[in-house]
Amino acid sequence: MISLVFIVVGVIAMGFGFAVKKQLIQSKPDLFDSEPVKLKGYLYYVLMGGLLVVLGVAHFLWPDI
C-alpha cells in the first residue's frame, strides 16, 4: 500500500514539475537564454518525483528492503 502512495505522489510531483516548465516556456520564451538559474526549480519536482516512483516500485517488488 505504501508503494502505491509513493508512486502516485511521485507521478503527481513529476507532472507538476513539467507543468511549471511548460508554463514558464509559454510565458517567457526567451527565459532559457537569459536566466537559466531560475529554471532549475522545476527540475527538483521532476527528479524528486522520479525518485519517489523508483522507491515505490522497488518497495512493491522487494517489500523486505
Phi, psi and omega in degrees: 000318180293330178294323177295322177296316178301315183294315182294314180295322178295318179294321178296317180296319178295318178298321178296318179298316179292326178293320178296318179297315181297319180291324177295319180293320181289324184282323181222089184295334181270009182293330180296326182279325188269316186226078182288341183291322182290340182280351183286348181299320182290335180295328179296320177296317182292315182290318179292323176296318177297322177295320178295321178296317179296317178296321179295316179294319179296320179292326177292319183282322181232081185290347180281346182288000000 
